[in-house]
CSV table of N, CA, C and O in Angstrom, one decimal:
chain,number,residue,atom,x,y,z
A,1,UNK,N,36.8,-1.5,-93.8
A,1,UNK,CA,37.6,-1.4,-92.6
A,1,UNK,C,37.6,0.0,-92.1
A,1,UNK,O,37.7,1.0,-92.8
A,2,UNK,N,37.4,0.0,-91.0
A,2,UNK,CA,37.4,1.3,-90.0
A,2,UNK,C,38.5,2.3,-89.4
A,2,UNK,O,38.4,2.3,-88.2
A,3,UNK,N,39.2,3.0,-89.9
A,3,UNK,CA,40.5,4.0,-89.9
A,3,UNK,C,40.2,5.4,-88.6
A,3,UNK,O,39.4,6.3,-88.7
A,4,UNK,N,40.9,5.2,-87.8
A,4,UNK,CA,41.0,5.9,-86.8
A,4,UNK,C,42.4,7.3,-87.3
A,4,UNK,O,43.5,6.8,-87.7
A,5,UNK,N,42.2,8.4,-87.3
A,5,UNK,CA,43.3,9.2,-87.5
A,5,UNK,C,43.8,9.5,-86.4
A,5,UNK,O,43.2,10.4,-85.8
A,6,UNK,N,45.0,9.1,-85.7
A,6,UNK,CA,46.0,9.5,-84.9
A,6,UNK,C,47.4,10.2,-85.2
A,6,UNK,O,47.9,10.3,-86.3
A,7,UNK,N,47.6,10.4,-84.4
A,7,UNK,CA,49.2,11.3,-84.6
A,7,UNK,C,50.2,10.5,-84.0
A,7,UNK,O,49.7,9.8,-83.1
A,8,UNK,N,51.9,10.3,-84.2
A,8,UNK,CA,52.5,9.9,-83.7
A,8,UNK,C,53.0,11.1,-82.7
A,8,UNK,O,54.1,10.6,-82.2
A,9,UNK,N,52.8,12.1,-82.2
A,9,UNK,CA,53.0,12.8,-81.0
A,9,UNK,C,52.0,13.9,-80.6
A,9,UNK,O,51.3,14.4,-81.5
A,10,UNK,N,51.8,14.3,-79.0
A,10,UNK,CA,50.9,15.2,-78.8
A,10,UNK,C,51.1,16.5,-79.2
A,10,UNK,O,51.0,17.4,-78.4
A,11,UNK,N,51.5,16.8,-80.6
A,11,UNK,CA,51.8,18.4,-81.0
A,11,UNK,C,51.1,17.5,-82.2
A,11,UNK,O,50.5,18.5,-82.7
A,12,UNK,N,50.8,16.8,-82.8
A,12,UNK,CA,50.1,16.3,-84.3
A,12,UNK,C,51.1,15.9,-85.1
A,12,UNK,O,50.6,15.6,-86.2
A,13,UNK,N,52.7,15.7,-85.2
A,13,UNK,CA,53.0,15.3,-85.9
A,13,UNK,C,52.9,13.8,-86.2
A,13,UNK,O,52.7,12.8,-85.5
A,14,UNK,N,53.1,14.0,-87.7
A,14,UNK,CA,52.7,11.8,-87.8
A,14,UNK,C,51.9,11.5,-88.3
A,14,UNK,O,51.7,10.4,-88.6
A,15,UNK,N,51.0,12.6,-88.6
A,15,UNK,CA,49.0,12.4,-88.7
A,15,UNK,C,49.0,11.2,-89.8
A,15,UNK,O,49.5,11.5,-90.9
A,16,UNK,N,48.4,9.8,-89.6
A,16,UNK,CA,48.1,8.8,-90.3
A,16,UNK,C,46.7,8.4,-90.3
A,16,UNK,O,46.0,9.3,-89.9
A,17,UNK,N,46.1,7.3,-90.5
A,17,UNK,CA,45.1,6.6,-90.5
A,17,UNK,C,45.5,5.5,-90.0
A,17,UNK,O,46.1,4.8,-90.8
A,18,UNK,N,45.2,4.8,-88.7
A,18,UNK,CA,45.4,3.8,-88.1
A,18,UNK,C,43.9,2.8,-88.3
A,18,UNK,O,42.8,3.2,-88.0
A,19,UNK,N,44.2,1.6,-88.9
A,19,UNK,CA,43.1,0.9,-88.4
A,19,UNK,C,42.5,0.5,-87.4
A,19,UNK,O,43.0,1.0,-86.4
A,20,UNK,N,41.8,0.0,-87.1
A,20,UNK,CA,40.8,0.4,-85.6
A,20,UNK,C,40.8,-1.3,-85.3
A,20,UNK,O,40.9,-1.6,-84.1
A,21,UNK,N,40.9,-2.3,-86.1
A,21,UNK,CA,41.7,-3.5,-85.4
A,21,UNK,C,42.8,-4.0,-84.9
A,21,UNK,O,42.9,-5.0,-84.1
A,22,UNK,N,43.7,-3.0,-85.7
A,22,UNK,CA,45.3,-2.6,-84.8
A,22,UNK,C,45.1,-2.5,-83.5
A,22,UNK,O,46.0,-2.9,-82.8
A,23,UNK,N,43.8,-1.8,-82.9
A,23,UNK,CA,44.3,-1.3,-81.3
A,23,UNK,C,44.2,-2.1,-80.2
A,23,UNK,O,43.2,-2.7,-80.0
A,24,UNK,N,44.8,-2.0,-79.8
A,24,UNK,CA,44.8,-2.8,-78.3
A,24,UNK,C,44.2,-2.1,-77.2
A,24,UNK,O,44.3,-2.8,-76.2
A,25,UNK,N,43.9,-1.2,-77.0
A,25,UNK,CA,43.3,0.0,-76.0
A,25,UNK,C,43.8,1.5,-75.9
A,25,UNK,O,44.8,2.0,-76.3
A,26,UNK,N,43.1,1.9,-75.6
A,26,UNK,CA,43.0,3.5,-75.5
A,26,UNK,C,43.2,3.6,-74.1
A,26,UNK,O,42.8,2.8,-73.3
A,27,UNK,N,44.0,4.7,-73.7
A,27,UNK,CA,44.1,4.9,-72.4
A,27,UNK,C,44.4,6.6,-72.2
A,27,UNK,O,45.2,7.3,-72.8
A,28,UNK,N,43.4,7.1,-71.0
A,28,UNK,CA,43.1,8.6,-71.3
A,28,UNK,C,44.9,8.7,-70.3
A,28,UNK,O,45.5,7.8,-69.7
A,29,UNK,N,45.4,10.2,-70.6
A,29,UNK,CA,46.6,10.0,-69.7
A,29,UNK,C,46.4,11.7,-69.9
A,29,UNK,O,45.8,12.3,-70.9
A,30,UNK,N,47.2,12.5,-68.8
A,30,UNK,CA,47.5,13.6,-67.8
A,30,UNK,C,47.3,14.6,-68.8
A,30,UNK,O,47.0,15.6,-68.3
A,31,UNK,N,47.3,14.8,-70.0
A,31,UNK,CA,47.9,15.9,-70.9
A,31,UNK,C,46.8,16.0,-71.7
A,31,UNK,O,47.0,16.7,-72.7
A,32,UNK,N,45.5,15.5,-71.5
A,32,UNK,CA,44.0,15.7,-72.0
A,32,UNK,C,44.1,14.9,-73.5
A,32,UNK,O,43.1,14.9,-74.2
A,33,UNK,N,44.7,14.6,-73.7
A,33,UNK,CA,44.6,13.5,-74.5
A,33,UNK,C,44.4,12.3,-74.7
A,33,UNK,O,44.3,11.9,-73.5
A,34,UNK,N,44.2,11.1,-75.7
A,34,UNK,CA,44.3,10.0,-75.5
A,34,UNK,C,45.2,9.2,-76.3
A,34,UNK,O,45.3,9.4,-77.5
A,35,UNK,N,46.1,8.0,-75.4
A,35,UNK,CA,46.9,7.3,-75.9
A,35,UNK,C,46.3,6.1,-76.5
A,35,UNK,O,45.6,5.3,-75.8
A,36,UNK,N,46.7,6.1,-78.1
A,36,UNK,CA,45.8,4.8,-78.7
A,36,UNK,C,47.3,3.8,-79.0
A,36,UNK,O,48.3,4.0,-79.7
A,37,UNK,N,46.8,2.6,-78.1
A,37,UNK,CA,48.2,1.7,-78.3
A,37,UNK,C,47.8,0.4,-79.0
A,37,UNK,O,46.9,-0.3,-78.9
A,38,UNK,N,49.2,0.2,-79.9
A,38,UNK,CA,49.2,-0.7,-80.5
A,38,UNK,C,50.0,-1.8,-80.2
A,38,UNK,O,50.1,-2.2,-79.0
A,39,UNK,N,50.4,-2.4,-81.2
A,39,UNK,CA,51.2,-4.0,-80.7
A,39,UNK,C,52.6,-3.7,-80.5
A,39,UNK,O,53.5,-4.2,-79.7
A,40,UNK,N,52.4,-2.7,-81.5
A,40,UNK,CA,54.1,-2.2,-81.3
A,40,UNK,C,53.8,-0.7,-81.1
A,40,UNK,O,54.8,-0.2,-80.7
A,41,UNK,N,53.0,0.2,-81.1
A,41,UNK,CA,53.4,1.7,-81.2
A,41,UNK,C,52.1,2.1,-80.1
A,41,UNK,O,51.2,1.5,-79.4
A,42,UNK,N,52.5,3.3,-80.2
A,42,UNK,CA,51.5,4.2,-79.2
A,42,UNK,C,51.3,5.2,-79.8
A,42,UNK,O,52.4,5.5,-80.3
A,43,UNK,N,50.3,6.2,-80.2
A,43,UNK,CA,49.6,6.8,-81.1
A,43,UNK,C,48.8,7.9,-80.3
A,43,UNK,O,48.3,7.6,-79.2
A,44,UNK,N,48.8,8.7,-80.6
A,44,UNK,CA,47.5,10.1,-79.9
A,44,UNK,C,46.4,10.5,-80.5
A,44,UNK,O,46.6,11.0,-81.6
A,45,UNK,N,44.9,10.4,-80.0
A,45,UNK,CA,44.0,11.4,-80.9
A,45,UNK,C,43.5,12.2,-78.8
A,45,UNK,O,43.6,12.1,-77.5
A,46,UNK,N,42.6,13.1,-80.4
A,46,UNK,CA,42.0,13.9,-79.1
A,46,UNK,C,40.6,13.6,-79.2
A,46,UNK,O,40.0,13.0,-80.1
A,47,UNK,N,40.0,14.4,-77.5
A,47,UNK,CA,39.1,14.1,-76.9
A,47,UNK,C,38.8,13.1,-75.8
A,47,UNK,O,39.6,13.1,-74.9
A,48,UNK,N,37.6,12.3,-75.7
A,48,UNK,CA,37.7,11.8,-74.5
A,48,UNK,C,37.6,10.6,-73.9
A,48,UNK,O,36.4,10.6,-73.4
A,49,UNK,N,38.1,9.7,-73.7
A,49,UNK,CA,37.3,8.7,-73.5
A,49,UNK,C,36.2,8.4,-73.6
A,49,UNK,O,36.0,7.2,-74.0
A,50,UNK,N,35.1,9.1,-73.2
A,50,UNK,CA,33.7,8.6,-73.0
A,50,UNK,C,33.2,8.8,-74.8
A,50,UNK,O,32.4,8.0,-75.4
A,51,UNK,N,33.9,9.8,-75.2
A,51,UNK,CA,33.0,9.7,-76.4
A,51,UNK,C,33.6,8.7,-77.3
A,51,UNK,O,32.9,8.1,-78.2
A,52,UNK,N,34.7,8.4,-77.2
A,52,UNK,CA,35.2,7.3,-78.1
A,52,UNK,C,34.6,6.1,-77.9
A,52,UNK,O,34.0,5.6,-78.8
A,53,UNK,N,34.8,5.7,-77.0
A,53,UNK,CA,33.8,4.7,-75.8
A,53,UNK,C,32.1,4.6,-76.4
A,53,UNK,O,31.5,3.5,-76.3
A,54,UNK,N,31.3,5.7,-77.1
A,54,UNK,CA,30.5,6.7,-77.3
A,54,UNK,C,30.3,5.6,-78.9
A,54,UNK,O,29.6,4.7,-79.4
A,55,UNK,N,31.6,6.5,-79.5
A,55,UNK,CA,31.6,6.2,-81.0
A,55,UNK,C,32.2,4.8,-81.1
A,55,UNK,O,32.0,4.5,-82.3
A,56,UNK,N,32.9,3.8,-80.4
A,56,UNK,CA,32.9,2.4,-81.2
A,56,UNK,C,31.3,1.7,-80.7
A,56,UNK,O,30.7,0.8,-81.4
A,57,UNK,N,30.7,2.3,-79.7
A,57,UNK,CA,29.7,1.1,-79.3
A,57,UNK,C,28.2,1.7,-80.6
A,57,UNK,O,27.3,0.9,-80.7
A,58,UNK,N,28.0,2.6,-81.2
A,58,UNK,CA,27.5,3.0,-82.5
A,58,UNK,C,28.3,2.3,-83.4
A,58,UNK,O,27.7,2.4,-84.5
A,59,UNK,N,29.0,1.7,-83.5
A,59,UNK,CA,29.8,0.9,-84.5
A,59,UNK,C,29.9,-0.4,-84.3
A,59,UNK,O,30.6,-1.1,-85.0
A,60,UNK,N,29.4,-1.0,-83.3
A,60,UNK,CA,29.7,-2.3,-82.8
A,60,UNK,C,30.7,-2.7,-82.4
A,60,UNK,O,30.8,-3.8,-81.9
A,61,UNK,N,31.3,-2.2,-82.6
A,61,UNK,CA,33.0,-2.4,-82.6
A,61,UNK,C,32.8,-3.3,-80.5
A,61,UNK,O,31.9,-3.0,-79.8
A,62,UNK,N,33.7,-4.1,-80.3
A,62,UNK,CA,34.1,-4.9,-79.6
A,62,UNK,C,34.9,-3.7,-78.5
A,62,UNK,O,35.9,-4.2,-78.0
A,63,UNK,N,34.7,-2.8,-78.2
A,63,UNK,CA,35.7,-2.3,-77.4
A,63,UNK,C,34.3,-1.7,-75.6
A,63,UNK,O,33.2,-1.2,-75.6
A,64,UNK,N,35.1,-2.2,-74.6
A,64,UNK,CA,34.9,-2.0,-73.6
A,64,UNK,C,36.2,-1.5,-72.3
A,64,UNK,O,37.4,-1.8,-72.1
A,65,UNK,N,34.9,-0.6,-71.5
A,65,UNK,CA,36.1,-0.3,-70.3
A,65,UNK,C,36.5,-0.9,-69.4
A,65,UNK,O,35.6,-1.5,-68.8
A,66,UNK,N,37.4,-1.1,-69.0
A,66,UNK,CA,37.7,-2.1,-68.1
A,66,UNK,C,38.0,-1.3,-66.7
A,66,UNK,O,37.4,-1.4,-65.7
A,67,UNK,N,39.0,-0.7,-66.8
A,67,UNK,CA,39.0,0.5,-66.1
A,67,UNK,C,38.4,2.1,-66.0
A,67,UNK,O,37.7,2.4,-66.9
A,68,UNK,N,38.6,3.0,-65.3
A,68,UNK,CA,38.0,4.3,-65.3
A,68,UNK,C,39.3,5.0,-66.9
A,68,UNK,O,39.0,5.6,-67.9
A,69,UNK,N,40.2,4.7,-66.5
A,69,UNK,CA,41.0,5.0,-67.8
A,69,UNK,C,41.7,4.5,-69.2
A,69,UNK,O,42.6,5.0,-69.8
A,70,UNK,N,40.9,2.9,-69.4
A,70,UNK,CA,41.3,2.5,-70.1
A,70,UNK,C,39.9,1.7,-71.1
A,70,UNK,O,38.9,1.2,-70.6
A,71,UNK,N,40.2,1.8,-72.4
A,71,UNK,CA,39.1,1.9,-73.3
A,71,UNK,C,39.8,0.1,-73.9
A,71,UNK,O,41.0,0.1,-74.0
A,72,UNK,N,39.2,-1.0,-74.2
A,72,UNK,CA,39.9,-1.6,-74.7
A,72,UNK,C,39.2,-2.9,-75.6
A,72,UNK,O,38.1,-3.4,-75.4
A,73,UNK,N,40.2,-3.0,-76.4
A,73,UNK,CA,39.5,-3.7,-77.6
A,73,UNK,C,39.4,-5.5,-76.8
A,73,UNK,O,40.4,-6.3,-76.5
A,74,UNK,N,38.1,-5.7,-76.6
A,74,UNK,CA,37.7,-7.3,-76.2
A,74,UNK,C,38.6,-8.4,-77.1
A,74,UNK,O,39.1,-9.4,-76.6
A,75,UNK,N,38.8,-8.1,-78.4
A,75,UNK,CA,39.0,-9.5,-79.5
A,75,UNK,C,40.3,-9.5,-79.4
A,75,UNK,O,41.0,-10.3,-80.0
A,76,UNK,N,41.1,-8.5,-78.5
A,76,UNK,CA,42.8,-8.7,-78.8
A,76,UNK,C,43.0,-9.3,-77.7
A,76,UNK,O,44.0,-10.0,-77.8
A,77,UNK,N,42.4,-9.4,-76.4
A,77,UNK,CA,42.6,-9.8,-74.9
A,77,UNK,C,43.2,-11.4,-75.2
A,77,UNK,O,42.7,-12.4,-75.7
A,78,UNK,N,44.3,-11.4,-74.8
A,78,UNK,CA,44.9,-12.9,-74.5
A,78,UNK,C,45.0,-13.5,-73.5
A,78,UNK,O,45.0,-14.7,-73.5
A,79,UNK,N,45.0,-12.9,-72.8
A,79,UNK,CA,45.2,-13.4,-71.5
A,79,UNK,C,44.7,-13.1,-70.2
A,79,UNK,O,44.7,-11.9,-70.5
A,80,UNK,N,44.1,-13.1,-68.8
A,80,UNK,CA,43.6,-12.4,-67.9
A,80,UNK,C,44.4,-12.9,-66.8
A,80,UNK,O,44.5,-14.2,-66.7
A,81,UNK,N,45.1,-12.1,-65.9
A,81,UNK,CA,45.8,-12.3,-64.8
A,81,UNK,C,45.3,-12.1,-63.4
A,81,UNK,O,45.5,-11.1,-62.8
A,82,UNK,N,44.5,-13.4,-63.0
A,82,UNK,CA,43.2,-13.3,-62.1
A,82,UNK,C,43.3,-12.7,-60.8
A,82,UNK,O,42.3,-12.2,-60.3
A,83,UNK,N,45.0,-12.8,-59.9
A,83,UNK,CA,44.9,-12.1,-59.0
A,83,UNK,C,45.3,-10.6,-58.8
A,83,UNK,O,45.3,-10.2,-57.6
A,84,UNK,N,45.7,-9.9,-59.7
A,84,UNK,CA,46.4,-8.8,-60.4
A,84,UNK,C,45.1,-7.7,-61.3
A,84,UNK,O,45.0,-6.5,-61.6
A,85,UNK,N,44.4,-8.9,-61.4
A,85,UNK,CA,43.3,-7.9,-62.2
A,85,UNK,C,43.4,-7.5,-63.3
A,85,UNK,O,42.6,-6.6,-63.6
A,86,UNK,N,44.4,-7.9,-64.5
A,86,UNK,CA,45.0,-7.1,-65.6
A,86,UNK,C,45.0,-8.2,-66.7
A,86,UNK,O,45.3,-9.4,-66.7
A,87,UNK,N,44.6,-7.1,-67.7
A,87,UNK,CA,44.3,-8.3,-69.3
A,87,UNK,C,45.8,-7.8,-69.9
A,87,UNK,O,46.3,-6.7,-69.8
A,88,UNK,N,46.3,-9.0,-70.5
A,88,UNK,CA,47.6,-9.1,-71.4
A,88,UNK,C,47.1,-9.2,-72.9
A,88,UNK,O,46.0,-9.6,-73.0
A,89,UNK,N,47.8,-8.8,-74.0
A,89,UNK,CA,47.4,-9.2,-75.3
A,89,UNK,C,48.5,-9.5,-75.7
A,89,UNK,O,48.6,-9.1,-76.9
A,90,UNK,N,49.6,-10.3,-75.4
A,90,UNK,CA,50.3,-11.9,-75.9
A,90,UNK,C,49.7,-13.1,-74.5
A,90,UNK,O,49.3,-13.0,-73.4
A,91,UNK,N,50.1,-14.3,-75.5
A,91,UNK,CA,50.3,-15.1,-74.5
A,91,UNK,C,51.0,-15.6,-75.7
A,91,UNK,O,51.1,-15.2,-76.8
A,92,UNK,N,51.7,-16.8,-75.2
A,92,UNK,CA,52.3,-16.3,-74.0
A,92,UNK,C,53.3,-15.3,-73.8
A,92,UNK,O,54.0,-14.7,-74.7
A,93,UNK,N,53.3,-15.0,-72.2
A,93,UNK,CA,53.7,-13.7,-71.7
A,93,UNK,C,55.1,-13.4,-72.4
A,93,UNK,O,55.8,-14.4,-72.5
A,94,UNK,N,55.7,-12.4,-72.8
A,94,UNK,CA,57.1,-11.9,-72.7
A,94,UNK,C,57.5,-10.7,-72.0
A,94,UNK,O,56.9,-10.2,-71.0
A,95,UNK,N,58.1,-10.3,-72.3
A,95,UNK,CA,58.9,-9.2,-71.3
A,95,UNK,C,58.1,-7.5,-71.7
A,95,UNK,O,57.9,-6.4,-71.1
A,96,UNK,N,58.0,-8.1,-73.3
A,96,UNK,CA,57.4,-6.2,-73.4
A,96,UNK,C,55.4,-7.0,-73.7
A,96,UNK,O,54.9,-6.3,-74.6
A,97,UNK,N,55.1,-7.4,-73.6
A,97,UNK,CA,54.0,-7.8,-73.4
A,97,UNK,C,52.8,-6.6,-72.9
A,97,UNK,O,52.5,-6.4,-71.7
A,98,UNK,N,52.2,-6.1,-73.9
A,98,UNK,CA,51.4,-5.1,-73.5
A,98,UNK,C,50.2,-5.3,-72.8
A,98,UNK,O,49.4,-6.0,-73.4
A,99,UNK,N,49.7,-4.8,-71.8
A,99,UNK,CA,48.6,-4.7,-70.7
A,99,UNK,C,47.7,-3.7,-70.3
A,99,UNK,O,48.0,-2.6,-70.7
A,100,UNK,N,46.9,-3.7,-69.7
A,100,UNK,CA,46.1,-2.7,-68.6
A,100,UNK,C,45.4,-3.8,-68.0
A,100,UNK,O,45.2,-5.0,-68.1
A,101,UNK,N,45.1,-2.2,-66.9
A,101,UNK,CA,44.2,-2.9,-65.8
A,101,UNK,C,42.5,-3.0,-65.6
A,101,UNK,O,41.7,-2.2,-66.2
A,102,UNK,N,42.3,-3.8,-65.0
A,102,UNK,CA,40.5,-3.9,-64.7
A,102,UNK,C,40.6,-3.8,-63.7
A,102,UNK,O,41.5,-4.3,-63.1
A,103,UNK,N,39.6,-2.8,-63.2
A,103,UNK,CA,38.9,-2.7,-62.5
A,103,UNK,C,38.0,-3.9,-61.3
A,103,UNK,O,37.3,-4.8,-61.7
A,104,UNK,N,38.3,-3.7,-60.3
A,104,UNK,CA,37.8,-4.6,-59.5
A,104,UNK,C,36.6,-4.9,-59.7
A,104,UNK,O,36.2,-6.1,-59.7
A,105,UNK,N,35.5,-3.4,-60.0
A,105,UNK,CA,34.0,-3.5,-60.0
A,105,UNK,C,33.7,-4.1,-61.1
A,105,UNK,O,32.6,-4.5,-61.3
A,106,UNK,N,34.8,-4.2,-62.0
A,106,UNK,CA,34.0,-4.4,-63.4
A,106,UNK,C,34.6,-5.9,-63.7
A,106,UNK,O,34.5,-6.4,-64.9
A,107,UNK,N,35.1,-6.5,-63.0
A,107,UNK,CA,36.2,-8.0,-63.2
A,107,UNK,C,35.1,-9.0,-64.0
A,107,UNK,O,35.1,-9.7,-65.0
A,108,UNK,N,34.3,-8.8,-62.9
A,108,UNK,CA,33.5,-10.4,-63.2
A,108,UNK,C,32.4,-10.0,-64.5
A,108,UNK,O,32.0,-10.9,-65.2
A,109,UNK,N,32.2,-9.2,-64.7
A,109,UNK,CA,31.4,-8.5,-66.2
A,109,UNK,C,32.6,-8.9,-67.3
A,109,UNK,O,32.5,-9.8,-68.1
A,110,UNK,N,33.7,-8.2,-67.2
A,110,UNK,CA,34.8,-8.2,-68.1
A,110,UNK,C,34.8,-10.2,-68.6
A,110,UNK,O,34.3,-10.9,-69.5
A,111,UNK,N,35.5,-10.3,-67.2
A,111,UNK,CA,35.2,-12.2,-67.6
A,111,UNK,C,34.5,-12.8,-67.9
A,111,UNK,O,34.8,-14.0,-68.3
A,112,UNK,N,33.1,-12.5,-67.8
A,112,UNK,CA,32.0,-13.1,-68.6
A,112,UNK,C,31.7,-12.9,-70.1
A,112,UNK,O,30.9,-13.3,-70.8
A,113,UNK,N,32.7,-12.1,-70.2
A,113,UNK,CA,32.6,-11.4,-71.8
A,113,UNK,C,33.9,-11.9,-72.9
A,113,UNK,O,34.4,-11.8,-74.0
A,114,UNK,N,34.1,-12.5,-71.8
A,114,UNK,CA,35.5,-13.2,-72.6
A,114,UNK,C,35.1,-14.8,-73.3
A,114,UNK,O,34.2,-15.6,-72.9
A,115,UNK,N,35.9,-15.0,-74.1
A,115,UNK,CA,35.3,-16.9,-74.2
A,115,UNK,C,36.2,-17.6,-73.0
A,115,UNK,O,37.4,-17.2,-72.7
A,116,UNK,N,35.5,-18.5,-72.3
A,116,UNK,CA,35.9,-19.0,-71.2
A,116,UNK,C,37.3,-20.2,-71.5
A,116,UNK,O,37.7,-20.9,-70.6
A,117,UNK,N,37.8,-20.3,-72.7
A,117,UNK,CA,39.0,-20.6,-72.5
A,117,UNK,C,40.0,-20.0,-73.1
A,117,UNK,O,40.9,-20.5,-73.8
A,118,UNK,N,39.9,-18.6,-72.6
A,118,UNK,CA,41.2,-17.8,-72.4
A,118,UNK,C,42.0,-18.2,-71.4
A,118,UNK,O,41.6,-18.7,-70.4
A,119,UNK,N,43.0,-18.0,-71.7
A,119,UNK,CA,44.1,-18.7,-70.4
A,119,UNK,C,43.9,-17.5,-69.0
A,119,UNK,O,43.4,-16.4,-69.2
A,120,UNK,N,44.1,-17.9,-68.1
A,120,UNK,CA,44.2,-17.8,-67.0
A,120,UNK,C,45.1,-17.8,-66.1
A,120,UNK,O,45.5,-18.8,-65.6
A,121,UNK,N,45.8,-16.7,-65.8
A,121,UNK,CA,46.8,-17.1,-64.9
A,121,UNK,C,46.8,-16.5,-63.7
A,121,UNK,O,45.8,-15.7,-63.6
A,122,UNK,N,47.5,-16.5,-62.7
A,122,UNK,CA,47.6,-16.0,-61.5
A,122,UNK,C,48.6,-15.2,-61.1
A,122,UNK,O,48.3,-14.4,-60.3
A,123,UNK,N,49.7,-15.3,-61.6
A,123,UNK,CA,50.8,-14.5,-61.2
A,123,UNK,C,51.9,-14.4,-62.5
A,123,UNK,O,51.6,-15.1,-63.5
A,124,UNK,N,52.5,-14.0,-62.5
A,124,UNK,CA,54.0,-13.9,-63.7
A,124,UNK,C,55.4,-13.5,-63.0
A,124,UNK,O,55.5,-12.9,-62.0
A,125,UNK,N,56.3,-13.9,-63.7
A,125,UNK,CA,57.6,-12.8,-63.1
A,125,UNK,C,57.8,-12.5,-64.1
A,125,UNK,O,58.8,-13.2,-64.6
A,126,UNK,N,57.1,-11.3,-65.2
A,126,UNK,CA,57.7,-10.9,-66.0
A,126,UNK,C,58.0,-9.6,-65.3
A,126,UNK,O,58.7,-8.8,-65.9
């Protein structure tokens, strides 16, 4: 199994070994860092998207971009929210239900990469 070292804050405190099936996506954010989120937590390493992006596809690892700022693990996607553009990883939906978005250019690549009976939805009021 494959261990990613993250911090629980952008000063390094926290420093653990996160497993790399834990994650639900990477998302690059303002402070040159990257946020690695989990089911329940959110996590920091450094560097850049592209090279992480870089180093799972040398590992085979299942993770693709969906967006310009989000790195994300394919096998946790639950759900796709077809007019919204945005993959969920519960279904079903709840209130703290974690997400990002796709990219318009990259939608129909994304959905072909998915197994075609992932649920589907159109709208939510969560």
């Amino acid at each position: 199994m494959l261990n990613l070292t993250v911090t629980e804050d952008e000063q390094g405190a926290g420093m653990q070994q996160l497993p790399v099936d834990e994650i639900l996506f990477l998302q690059s954010n303002a402070n040159d860092f990257i946020d690695v989120h989990t089911k329940y937590k959110q996590y920091f390493v450094v560097g850049s998207l592209k090279f992480w992006e870089s180093a799972f596809e040398q590992t085979d690892l299942n993770f693709l971009r969906l967006d310009r700022g989000v790195l994300t693990n394919m096998d946790k996607i639950r759900c796709i929210n077809t007019s919204l553009k945005v993959a969920y990883f519960d279904y079903p939906l709840k209130r703290d239900t974690k997400y990002c978005t796709i990219s318009y250019g990259r939608y129909i690549t994304i959905l072909n990469k998915l197994p075609p009976e992932l649920p589907k939805i159109e709208t939510t009021l969560l």
